[in-house]
XYZ file of C-alpha atoms in Angstrom:
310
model
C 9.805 -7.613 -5.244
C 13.262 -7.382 -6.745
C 15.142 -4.113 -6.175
C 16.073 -3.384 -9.790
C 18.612 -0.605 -11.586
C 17.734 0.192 -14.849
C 19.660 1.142 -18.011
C 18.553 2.403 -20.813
C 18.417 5.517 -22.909
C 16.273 5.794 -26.198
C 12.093 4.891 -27.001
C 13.220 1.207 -27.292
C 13.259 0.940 -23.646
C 10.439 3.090 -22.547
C 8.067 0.079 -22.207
C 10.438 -1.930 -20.524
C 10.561 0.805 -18.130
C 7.158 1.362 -17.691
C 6.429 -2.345 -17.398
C 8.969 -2.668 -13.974
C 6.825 0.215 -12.470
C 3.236 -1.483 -13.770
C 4.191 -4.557 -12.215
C 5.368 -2.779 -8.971
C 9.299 -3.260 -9.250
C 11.643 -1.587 -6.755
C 13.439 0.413 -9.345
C 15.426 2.241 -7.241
C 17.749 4.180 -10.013
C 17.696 4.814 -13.306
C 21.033 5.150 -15.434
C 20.539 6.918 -19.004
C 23.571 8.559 -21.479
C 24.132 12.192 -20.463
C 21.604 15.077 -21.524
C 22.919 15.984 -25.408
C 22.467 19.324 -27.509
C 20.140 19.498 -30.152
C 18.457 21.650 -32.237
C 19.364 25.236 -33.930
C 19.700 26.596 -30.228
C 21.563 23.630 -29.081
C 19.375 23.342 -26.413
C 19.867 20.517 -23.738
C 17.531 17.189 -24.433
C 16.822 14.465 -22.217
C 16.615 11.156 -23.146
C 12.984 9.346 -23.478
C 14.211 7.215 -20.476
C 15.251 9.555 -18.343
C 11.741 11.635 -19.377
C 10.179 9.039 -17.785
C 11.728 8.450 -14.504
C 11.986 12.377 -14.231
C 7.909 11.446 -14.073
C 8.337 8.625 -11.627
C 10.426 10.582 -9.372
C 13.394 7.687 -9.734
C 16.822 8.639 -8.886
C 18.798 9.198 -12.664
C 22.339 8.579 -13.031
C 23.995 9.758 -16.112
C 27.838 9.111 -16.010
C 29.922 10.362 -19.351
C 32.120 6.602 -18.655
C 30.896 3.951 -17.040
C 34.426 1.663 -17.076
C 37.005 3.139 -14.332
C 34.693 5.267 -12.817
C 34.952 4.535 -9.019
C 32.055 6.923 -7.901
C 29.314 4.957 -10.067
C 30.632 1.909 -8.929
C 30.264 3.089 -6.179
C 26.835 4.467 -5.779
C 25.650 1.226 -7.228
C 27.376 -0.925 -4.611
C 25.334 1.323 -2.265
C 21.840 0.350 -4.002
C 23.140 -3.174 -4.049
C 20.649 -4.503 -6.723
C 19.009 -7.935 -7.027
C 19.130 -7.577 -11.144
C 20.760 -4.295 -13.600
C 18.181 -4.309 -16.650
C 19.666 -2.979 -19.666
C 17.432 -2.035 -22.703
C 19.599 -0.226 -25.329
C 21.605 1.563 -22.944
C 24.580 2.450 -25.586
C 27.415 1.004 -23.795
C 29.221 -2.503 -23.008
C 29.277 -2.923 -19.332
C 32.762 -3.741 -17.225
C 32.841 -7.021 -15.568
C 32.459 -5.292 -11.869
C 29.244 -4.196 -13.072
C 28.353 -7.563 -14.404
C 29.666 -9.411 -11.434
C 27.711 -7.034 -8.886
C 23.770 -8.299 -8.352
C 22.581 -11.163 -7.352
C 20.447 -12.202 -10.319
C 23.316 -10.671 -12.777
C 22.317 -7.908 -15.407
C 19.800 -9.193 -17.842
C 19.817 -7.490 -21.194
C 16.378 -7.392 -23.188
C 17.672 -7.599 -27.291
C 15.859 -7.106 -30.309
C 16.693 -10.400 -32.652
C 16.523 -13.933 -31.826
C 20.480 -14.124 -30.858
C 23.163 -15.468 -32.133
C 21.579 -13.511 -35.034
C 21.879 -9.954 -35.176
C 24.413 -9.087 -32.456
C 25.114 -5.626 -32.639
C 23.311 -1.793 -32.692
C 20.719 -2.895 -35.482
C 19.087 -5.601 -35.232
C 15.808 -4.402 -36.232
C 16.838 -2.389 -39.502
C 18.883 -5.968 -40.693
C 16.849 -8.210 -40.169
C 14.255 -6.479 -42.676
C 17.089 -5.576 -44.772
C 18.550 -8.768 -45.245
C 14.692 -10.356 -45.886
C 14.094 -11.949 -42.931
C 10.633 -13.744 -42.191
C 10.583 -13.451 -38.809
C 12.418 -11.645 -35.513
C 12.250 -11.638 -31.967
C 13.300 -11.072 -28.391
C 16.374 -12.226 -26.242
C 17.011 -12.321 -23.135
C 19.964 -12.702 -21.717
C 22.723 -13.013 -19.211
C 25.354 -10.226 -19.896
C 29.012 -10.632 -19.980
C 32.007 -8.999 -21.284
C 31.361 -9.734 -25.145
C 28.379 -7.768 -27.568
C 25.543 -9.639 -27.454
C 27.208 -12.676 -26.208
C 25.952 -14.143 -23.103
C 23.801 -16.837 -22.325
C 20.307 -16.707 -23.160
C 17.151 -16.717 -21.031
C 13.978 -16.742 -23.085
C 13.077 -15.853 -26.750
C 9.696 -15.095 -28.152
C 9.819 -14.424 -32.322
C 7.033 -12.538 -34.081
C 6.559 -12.700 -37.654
C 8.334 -9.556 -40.045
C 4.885 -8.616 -42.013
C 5.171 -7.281 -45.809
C 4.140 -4.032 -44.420
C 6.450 -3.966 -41.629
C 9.119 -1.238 -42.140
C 12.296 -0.819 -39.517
C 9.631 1.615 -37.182
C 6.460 -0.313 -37.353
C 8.897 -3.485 -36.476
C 10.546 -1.491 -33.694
C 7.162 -0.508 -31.693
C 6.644 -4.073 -32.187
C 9.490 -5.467 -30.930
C 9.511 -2.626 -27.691
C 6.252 -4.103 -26.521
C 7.562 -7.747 -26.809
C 10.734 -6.670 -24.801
C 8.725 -5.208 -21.934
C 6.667 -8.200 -21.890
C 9.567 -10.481 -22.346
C 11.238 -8.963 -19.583
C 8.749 -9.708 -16.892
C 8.675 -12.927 -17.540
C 12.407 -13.804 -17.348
C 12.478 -11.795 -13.938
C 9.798 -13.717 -12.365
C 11.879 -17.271 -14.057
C 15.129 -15.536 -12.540
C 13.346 -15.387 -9.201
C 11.942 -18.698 -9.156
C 15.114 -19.934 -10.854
C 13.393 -21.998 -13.169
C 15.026 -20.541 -16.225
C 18.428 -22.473 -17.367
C 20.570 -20.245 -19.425
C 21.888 -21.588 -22.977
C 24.690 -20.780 -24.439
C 24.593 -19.206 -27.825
C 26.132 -21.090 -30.788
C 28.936 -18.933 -32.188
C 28.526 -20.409 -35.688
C 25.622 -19.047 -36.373
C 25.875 -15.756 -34.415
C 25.768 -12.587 -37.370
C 26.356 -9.039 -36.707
C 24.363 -5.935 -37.696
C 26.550 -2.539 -37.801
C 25.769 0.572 -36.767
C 23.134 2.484 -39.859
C 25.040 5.121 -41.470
C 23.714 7.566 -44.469
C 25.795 5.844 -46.972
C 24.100 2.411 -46.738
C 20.925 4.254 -47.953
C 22.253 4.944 -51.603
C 20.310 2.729 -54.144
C 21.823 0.202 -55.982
C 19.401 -0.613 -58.701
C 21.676 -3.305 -59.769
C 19.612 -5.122 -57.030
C 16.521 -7.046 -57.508
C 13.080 -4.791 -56.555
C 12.808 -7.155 -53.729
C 16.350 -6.296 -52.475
C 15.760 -2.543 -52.997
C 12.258 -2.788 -51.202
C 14.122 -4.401 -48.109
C 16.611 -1.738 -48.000
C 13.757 0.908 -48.311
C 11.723 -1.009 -45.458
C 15.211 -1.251 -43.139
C 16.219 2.234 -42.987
C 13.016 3.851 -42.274
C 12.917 6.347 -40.457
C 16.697 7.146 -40.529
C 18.700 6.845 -42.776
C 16.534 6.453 -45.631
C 17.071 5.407 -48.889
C 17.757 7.955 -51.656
C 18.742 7.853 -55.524
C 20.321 10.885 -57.990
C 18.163 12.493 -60.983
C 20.822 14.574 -62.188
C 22.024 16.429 -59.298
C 19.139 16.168 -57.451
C 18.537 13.462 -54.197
C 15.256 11.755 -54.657
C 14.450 9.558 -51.089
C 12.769 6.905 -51.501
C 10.138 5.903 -48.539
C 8.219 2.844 -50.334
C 7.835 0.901 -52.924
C 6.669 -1.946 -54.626
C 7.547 -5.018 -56.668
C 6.908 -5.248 -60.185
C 7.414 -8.106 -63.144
C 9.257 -6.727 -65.843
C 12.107 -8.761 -67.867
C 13.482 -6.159 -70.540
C 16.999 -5.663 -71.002
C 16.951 -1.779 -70.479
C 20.004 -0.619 -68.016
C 19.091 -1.131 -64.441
C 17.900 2.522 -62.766
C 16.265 3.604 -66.242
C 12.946 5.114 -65.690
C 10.219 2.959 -67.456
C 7.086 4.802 -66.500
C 6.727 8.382 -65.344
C 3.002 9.149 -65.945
C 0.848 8.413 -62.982
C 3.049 5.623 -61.779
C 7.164 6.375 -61.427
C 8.537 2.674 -61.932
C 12.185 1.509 -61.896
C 14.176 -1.016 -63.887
C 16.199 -3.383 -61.588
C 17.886 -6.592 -62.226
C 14.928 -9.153 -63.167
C 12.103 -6.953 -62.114
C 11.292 -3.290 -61.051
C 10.291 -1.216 -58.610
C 6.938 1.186 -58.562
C 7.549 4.004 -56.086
C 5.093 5.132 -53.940
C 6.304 7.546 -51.891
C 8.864 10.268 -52.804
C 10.843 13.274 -51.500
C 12.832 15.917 -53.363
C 15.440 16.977 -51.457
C 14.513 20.030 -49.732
C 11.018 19.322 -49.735
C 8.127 17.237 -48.411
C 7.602 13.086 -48.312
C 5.005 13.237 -50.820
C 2.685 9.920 -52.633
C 4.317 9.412 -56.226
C 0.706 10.846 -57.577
C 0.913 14.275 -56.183
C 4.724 14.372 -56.808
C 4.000 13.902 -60.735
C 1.890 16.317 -61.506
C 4.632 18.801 -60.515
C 7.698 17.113 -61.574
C 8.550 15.850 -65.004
C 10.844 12.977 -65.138
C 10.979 11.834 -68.769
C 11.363 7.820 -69.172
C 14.515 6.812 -70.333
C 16.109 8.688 -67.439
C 18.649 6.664 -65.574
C 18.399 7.188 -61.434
C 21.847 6.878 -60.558
């Protein structure tokens, strides 16, 4: 079997992981970021990757720079690997990393490239209303998400897919995915193809911001936006001065000319004006408190219609 490196750091690439081991890969090291400080007693946290070759008993590398660092460079060179694996490892690789096995390093991505390049692939896909998503493979080189593809497998983006659901998803596929262009790699009866740079689209980094409701938006919009930044960021709106995030909701016909963000209905249901349509919520929390269904958050919080969410 090939003798394999893998890098990777958060859940994403846990199956991938586990899937070299399952299908009895040599993976003879591990590289994941460095251990991080979390929590009110800033206590050292290891990453879900390195959690599980800690189980396997793998050798873990965890440089703080990858590029000019002569001692990782190094100590790969020394494991000489057949194929580096990379499953949302964090960091671009330097060309004597890419130039180093024999089968190249393969990266495992979560769209169906050249769409979605970037660190959220998932989260735009649903944002932007995307029917369906996928899995590349791929040949790295020096560029994001730029190298020649291997294999893609697309899955359909359900109405009840949100960013997480998606993500588990899409982690499977990868590990699965993976295997397979390995074993092609090995045979070498994969041909690479390069990626068309006109349609190639990027998807940024999530930040807090983004999350902020436009109800200028159509429901539809706003639902995507919901959908794409759950878990984290999350979407949130202002009653007064108070946050209100927003974890689902749902379309609804309307056509009246009120201002968009007024409050139409706040008894039993909590529904939105947006431009066309509106939006029902389902599922609420106050800021401070817990995720609640829009039911149970009613009865103990009166928000009078006419109010405008801002």
């Amino acid at each position: 079997m090939l003798k394999i490196v893998f890098m990777g750091t958060p859940e994403f690439a846990v199956p991938s992981l586990q899937k070299l081991f399952e299908e009895g890969y040599d993976v003879a090291a591990v590289v994941t970021q460095p251990d991080k400080q979390k929590g009110r007693g800033m206590k050292f946290s290891f990453s879900p990757v390195k959690e599980v070759a800690l189980q396997k008993g793998v050798e873990i590398l965890q440089p703080e720079k990858i590029k000019n660092n002569p001692e990782f460079l190094n100590r790969l060179e020394v494991i000489n690997p057949d194929a580096i694996v990379v499953v949302a490892y964090g960091k671009i690789l330097p060309e004597e990393i890419l130039t180093l096995p024999k089968y190249g390093c393969i990266n495992v991505h979560a769209s169906l490239l050249p769409k979605y390049r970037g660190a959220a692939p998932i989260n735009w896909a649903i944002i932007n209303g995307e029917k369906e998503t996928g899995i590349t493979t791929m040949l790295m080189d020096k560029g994001l998400d730029t190298g020649d593809m291997l294999i893609k497998k697309s899955i359909p983006i359900l109405e009840e897919d949100d960013a997480e659901t998606l993500h588990d998803k899409l982690s499977r596929l990868g590990a699965e995915v993976l295997i397979e262009t390995l074993k092609g790699l090995e045979k070498g009866s994969l041909t690479p193809v390069k990626q068309r740079e006109e349609e190639a689209s990027y998807s940024p980094i999530l930040t807090k911001e983004m999350g902020h409701i436009d109800w200028n938006k159509t429901a539809e919009e706003i639902r995507n936006l919901i959908r794409g930044m759950k878990p984290w960021p999350g979407c949130y709106t202002f009653y007064g001065d108070k946050m209100l995030k927003i974890w689902k909701g749902e379309i609804v016909e309307y056509n009246g000319n009120e201002e968009n963000g007024t409050v139409l209905k706040s008894k039993g249901d909590l529904i939105v004006k947006c431009d066309k349509d509106a939006l029902k919520i389902v599922e609420i929390q106050q800021e401070g408190s817990k995720k609640m269904g829009i039911r149970e958050y009613l009865i103990g919080h009166n928000i009078p219609e006419g109010t405008i969410f801002r």
